[in-house]
Amino acid sequence: MDHTTPHEISGRRDETTTRNQPTMSSGDLHLDGAALILSLPEDVLALISAHLRPRDLLALSATSRRLRDALYGGGADKAWLAQCRRLLPSPPHLLAWRAAAGGSSLAVCRFLHSAAPLLGALWAHQNPELGNLVAAVPGFLSVVAARAIPQELSPRLRWAPVFELLADAHGRPAILFLHGHQPADLFPARLSSLQPHANVLFLEAQTDQDPIASSSHQFPRLAFGDRRRLLDSLVAACRVTLPPDLVAAPLFARSEDDLPVLAARREAMLRLHREAGGGMVCTTEVEGLLEAKKKGEPTPLPSNGGERIRLRRSLSAVAGYVRNSLRQMVTRSVSANSRAEYVDTKHLPLADFLHNGESVGLSLRGARVRLSTYRAWPSMHDNRFALYKLTLQAPMPGREYAGLWGGTFGWPPGRPEDECKPRKALFFLLLSYEVDSEGKLLLIATKVLEGTHYVVHPNGSSMFIARMCEPSTEAFPWQTDGESRNVDVERGFAGEGIANGYGFRYPGSKPGSLFVLQDGQLAFVWRETGAVLTLQRLNLEELMKKGERVPALQPVPNFAYLTKSYSNVFTGFPGSSASPRVLLDLASPLVAAPSHPLAPPGCGTAAQAWLLKPGFLPTSDLLKGHRAAYSNCSSSSVTKNGRGITATTCRMDDGLAVVVIAG
Amino acid sequence: MASAGSGDEKAATVTLISSDNEHFEVPEAVATLSQTIRHMIEDGCTDGGVPLPNVTGRILAKVLEYCNKHAAASDKDELEKFDKAFVDIDDQATLFDLVMAANYLDIRGMLDLTCQTIADMIKGKSVEEIRETFNIKNDFTPEEEAEIRRENQWAFDD
């Protein structure tokens, strides 16, 4: 069986690999290897496929006509189904997806492969600082990006849709919609490109002359104001509406019962996208909208759209950190400083961009960009309509606590079904591991969602850091939990918890300990104050499935809310039914809880104040019936409105205007 | 119970008959690595031997080699070494015959092993390299090949 024959492989560069692999024997000179492969039953092909990637199956199918006929299509559907299962280990109703893709597992596989960079990651922007966490989860032959909004702990997680990416009949990720304020509204767009290891998602506009996967993207070269106006105009021009019977349909299957309505919704969305030409709008129409905007534009617009987040961690802020962190921070701040922070003055004129083609439309681009991170939080531009990837580390031996956790402050730990009023603020933390400059393993808890009404620390702050090699010397303060069960502490680690530092942007830290409790709960206890943060692992996808959909903002801010905000912009004024949109434009309500830094001592829940953007005046409707008193305003001026209610505008230390209504 | 076995001191055996009428007397403990044969023994239809019309004697001998080793040995490293040598065959046709036999006889470990081996022959290779490995004749025109390359591009982005 060792004869070398004319059909033996010869001239291969790598002889060693061929030696270990079977070749055709001399007795089978006329036997095409294709016949061997074709003789395999479909089930066996599927087993082999489970060890391969899509490209391998495709390469095999490209070798000859017979193999192409056999493997590229219905005959090898099980092999492609095996690929789908490999790409999405917990496949949500894959067979229903296959049916929606015309019975082709190959099309489903193509979609899963192309959309993979979105899944399994969390996406966020720096602003709003309370958190704006977006998770991309499988929908129905689609990927649904939904945002968990800042909220209190409750039985159902509240989330708002951001965008949806659907597969076309061939499995291409060609159908994209942004979500906007009304639940029936959809804003068609296109996916311009999605790189395999994309870490930023950009919301852009694309003319029809832009090659889809071109590297010469013109949109980023526009000035910020032009970008914003162009996106707003496109949103106004391309809006479509779902048929009324599908408006209340779910976006992902909560059970098999949802599948028929999801299939119907998909059909409707495909039709809407096709009829809207993919959301492409005639250039002349866009120019008209831009002109109209220019003339009728209300003033003033938030001016801090172009403000850059200062990344420099000054040495004075560092003083609160332990020595290790100090060293690490100084090295990081050097690299952060050296990153270019200039505003590019050589902008592309908007007219030039538009005249590149005959129509222009919204687009999403997923790119791999050089990002510096500090403690698991990427440094972000704040004048780009973009979402940045937060990497989810998978738990592994020695790093068991990696992943997404959620919890509340206080003991006993909050439970979703608790009926206490007020409900506890829900915190989401991303736990990840890093090795510090001395080679020691640290567990870092990055805050990604905060359920208070007014944020205490920036989005992405390290709520605590625990040193894995240093057991805690403190005892866990409580013996029993809320249900009078004994508390079983398995382990304790020493570390630091976040504390007030030098202003909002530079938090400090104070010593504390991380305890691992029975049933996998974590609890971080601040030593001085005795404050405790209890955490449980979260399955965000499951929570969203069982959760409650709430309305989205307008499409562009719903994607990335670029105006600086420290309160919850994702909810309207509680209890108000009248034009929440107006309120969102003008103000965000603030309820100063007694523990909040801004609340004067002794104030109860009766104290209320309004946060207005600079330059806005309160209307009488907003002020009706409110009573409050603050005593520590640094400056004040008095304005009166027609109803005779006195309003005092105070400037606070961090530059916000707080309106105090008296009488 | 066993067809050719006798007495309680000897372990029960079963006779397997290949497609070319070769007879193999095999201990049950070894033969039951095949789920197919195990079900037949449990259903009591192994008197007179078990005919296996889909497996030749040559291949059945190799299959039993695998089953003998895996029924007896328990050392992981030893089994790994054996498995590696087992699939180190010169002849592709034999390898595919073994896959088919493992599938027909439902021998999980051997099926996984042989499928992995075939997958390794394909994994990471270009179209041309796969043609060389399996001696597949290219019957596409250059235009057709270019079209196929375009159609498949989505899987080659990384």
PDB file of N, CA, C and O in Angstrom, chain A residues 401 472-477 489-493 512-517 520-526 532-533:
ATOM      1  N   TYR A 401     -14.974  34.463  38.514  1.00  0.00           N
ATOM      2  CA  TYR A 401     -16.015  35.477  38.691  1.00  0.00           C
ATOM      3  C   TYR A 401     -16.152  36.412  37.501  1.00  0.00           C
ATOM      4  O   TYR A 401     -16.833  37.424  37.575  1.00  0.00           O
ATOM      5  N   SER A 472      -8.912  38.491  52.764  1.00  0.00           N
ATOM      6  CA  SER A 472      -9.348  39.612  53.582  1.00  0.00           C
ATOM      7  C   SER A 472      -9.142  39.322  55.059  1.00  0.00           C
ATOM      8  O   SER A 472      -9.319  38.187  55.511  1.00  0.00           O
ATOM      9  N   THR A 473      -8.785  40.354  55.822  1.00  0.00           N
ATOM     10  CA  THR A 473      -8.629  40.188  57.259  1.00  0.00           C
ATOM     11  C   THR A 473      -9.902  40.579  58.003  1.00  0.00           C
ATOM     12  O   THR A 473      -9.985  40.467  59.213  1.00  0.00           O
ATOM     13  N   GLU A 474     -10.892  41.058  57.240  1.00  0.00           N
ATOM     14  CA  GLU A 474     -12.137  41.484  57.868  1.00  0.00           C
ATOM     15  C   GLU A 474     -13.105  40.317  57.950  1.00  0.00           C
ATOM     16  O   GLU A 474     -13.064  39.389  57.145  1.00  0.00           O
ATOM     17  N   ALA A 475     -14.026  40.423  58.901  1.00  0.00           N
ATOM     18  CA  ALA A 475     -15.093  39.431  58.974  1.00  0.00           C
ATOM     19  C   ALA A 475     -16.321  39.980  58.278  1.00  0.00           C
ATOM     20  O   ALA A 475     -16.537  41.179  58.251  1.00  0.00           O
ATOM     21  N   PHE A 476     -17.104  39.095  57.717  1.00  0.00           N
ATOM     22  CA  PHE A 476     -18.339  39.548  57.073  1.00  0.00           C
ATOM     23  C   PHE A 476     -19.304  40.044  58.148  1.00  0.00           C
ATOM     24  O   PHE A 476     -19.549  39.353  59.130  1.00  0.00           O
ATOM     25  N   PRO A 477     -19.815  41.266  57.971  1.00  0.00           N
ATOM     26  CA  PRO A 477     -20.540  41.906  59.069  1.00  0.00           C
ATOM     27  C   PRO A 477     -21.859  41.253  59.471  1.00  0.00           C
ATOM     28  O   PRO A 477     -22.379  41.540  60.531  1.00  0.00           O
ATOM     29  N   VAL A 489     -19.849  32.302  54.482  1.00  0.00           N
ATOM     30  CA  VAL A 489     -18.838  32.999  53.689  1.00  0.00           C
ATOM     31  C   VAL A 489     -17.793  31.996  53.240  1.00  0.00           C
ATOM     32  O   VAL A 489     -17.136  31.367  54.062  1.00  0.00           O
ATOM     33  N   GLU A 490     -17.616  31.851  51.927  1.00  0.00           N
ATOM     34  CA  GLU A 490     -16.650  30.870  51.435  1.00  0.00           C
ATOM     35  C   GLU A 490     -15.244  31.451  51.394  1.00  0.00           C
ATOM     36  O   GLU A 490     -14.289  30.804  51.791  1.00  0.00           O
ATOM     37  N   ARG A 491     -15.121  32.655  50.882  1.00  0.00           N
ATOM     38  CA  ARG A 491     -13.800  33.273  50.778  1.00  0.00           C
ATOM     39  C   ARG A 491     -13.921  34.772  50.946  1.00  0.00           C
ATOM     40  O   ARG A 491     -15.005  35.332  50.788  1.00  0.00           O
ATOM     41  N   GLY A 492     -12.812  35.415  51.207  1.00  0.00           N
ATOM     42  CA  GLY A 492     -12.789  36.877  51.280  1.00  0.00           C
ATOM     43  C   GLY A 492     -11.497  37.389  50.679  1.00  0.00           C
ATOM     44  O   GLY A 492     -10.431  36.796  50.879  1.00  0.00           O
ATOM     45  N   PHE A 493     -11.595  38.464  49.905  1.00  0.00           N
ATOM     46  CA  PHE A 493     -10.403  39.060  49.305  1.00  0.00           C
ATOM     47  C   PHE A 493     -10.307  40.519  49.734  1.00  0.00           C
ATOM     48  O   PHE A 493     -11.328  41.212  49.834  1.00  0.00           O
ATOM     49  N   GLY A 512     -11.727  47.977  51.388  1.00  0.00           N
ATOM     50  CA  GLY A 512     -12.910  47.147  51.547  1.00  0.00           C
ATOM     51  C   GLY A 512     -12.544  45.706  51.270  1.00  0.00           C
ATOM     52  O   GLY A 512     -11.395  45.393  50.954  1.00  0.00           O
ATOM     53  N   SER A 513     -13.528  44.836  51.376  1.00  0.00           N
ATOM     54  CA  SER A 513     -13.296  43.412  51.135  1.00  0.00           C
ATOM     55  C   SER A 513     -14.382  42.822  50.282  1.00  0.00           C
ATOM     56  O   SER A 513     -15.552  43.196  50.396  1.00  0.00           O
ATOM     57  N   LEU A 514     -13.976  41.885  49.425  1.00  0.00           N
ATOM     58  CA  LEU A 514     -14.933  41.165  48.597  1.00  0.00           C
ATOM     59  C   LEU A 514     -15.150  39.789  49.209  1.00  0.00           C
ATOM     60  O   LEU A 514     -14.202  39.037  49.414  1.00  0.00           O
ATOM     61  N   PHE A 515     -16.402  39.463  49.513  1.00  0.00           N
ATOM     62  CA  PHE A 515     -16.721  38.168  50.093  1.00  0.00           C
ATOM     63  C   PHE A 515     -17.478  37.329  49.079  1.00  0.00           C
ATOM     64  O   PHE A 515     -18.364  37.819  48.379  1.00  0.00           O
ATOM     65  N   VAL A 516     -17.108  36.046  49.052  1.00  0.00           N
ATOM     66  CA  VAL A 516     -17.842  35.107  48.212  1.00  0.00           C
ATOM     67  C   VAL A 516     -18.776  34.330  49.125  1.00  0.00           C
ATOM     68  O   VAL A 516     -18.327  33.658  50.055  1.00  0.00           O
ATOM     69  N   LEU A 517     -20.081  34.464  48.892  1.00  0.00           N
ATOM     70  CA  LEU A 517     -21.051  33.825  49.775  1.00  0.00           C
ATOM     71  C   LEU A 517     -21.526  32.505  49.182  1.00  0.00           C
ATOM     72  O   LEU A 517     -21.231  32.198  48.029  1.00  0.00           O
ATOM     73  N   GLY A 520     -23.039  31.308  45.403  1.00  0.00           N
ATOM     74  CA  GLY A 520     -22.380  32.074  44.348  1.00  0.00           C
ATOM     75  C   GLY A 520     -22.536  33.567  44.403  1.00  0.00           C
ATOM     76  O   GLY A 520     -22.047  34.274  43.522  1.00  0.00           O
ATOM     77  N   GLN A 521     -23.192  34.088  45.438  1.00  0.00           N
ATOM     78  CA  GLN A 521     -23.323  35.548  45.523  1.00  0.00           C
ATOM     79  C   GLN A 521     -22.002  36.186  45.927  1.00  0.00           C
ATOM     80  O   GLN A 521     -21.190  35.579  46.619  1.00  0.00           O
ATOM     81  N   LEU A 522     -21.818  37.410  45.472  1.00  0.00           N
ATOM     82  CA  LEU A 522     -20.646  38.179  45.899  1.00  0.00           C
ATOM     83  C   LEU A 522     -21.131  39.359  46.729  1.00  0.00           C
ATOM     84  O   LEU A 522     -22.231  39.868  46.521  1.00  0.00           O
ATOM     85  N   ALA A 523     -20.305  39.778  47.656  1.00  0.00           N
ATOM     86  CA  ALA A 523     -20.656  40.968  48.442  1.00  0.00           C
ATOM     87  C   ALA A 523     -19.390  41.755  48.694  1.00  0.00           C
ATOM     88  O   ALA A 523     -18.409  41.223  49.217  1.00  0.00           O
ATOM     89  N   PHE A 524     -19.411  43.034  48.302  1.00  0.00           N
ATOM     90  CA  PHE A 524     -18.264  43.891  48.599  1.00  0.00           C
ATOM     91  C   PHE A 524     -18.643  44.826  49.727  1.00  0.00           C
ATOM     92  O   PHE A 524     -19.671  45.499  49.668  1.00  0.00           O
ATOM     93  N   VAL A 525     -17.824  44.864  50.759  1.00  0.00           N
ATOM     94  CA  VAL A 525     -18.121  45.673  51.946  1.00  0.00           C
ATOM     95  C   VAL A 525     -17.052  46.752  52.083  1.00  0.00           C
ATOM     96  O   VAL A 525     -15.856  46.451  52.116  1.00  0.00           O
ATOM     97  N   TRP A 526     -17.516  48.001  52.153  1.00  0.00           N
ATOM     98  CA  TRP A 526     -16.595  49.108  52.397  1.00  0.00           C
ATOM     99  C   TRP A 526     -16.288  49.129  53.894  1.00  0.00           C
ATOM    100  O   TRP A 526     -17.194  49.150  54.734  1.00  0.00           O
ATOM    101  N   VAL A 532     -22.531  47.921  51.748  1.00  0.00           N
ATOM    102  CA  VAL A 532     -22.326  46.618  51.117  1.00  0.00           C
ATOM    103  C   VAL A 532     -23.053  46.574  49.784  1.00  0.00           C
ATOM    104  O   VAL A 532     -24.174  47.046  49.639  1.00  0.00           O
ATOM    105  N   LEU A 533     -22.368  46.042  48.788  1.00  0.00           N
ATOM    106  CA  LEU A 533     -22.931  45.855  47.452  1.00  0.00           C
ATOM    107  C   LEU A 533     -22.986  44.353  47.200  1.00  0.00           C
ATOM    108  O   LEU A 533     -21.957  43.690  47.200  1.00  0.00           O
TER     109      LEU A 533
END
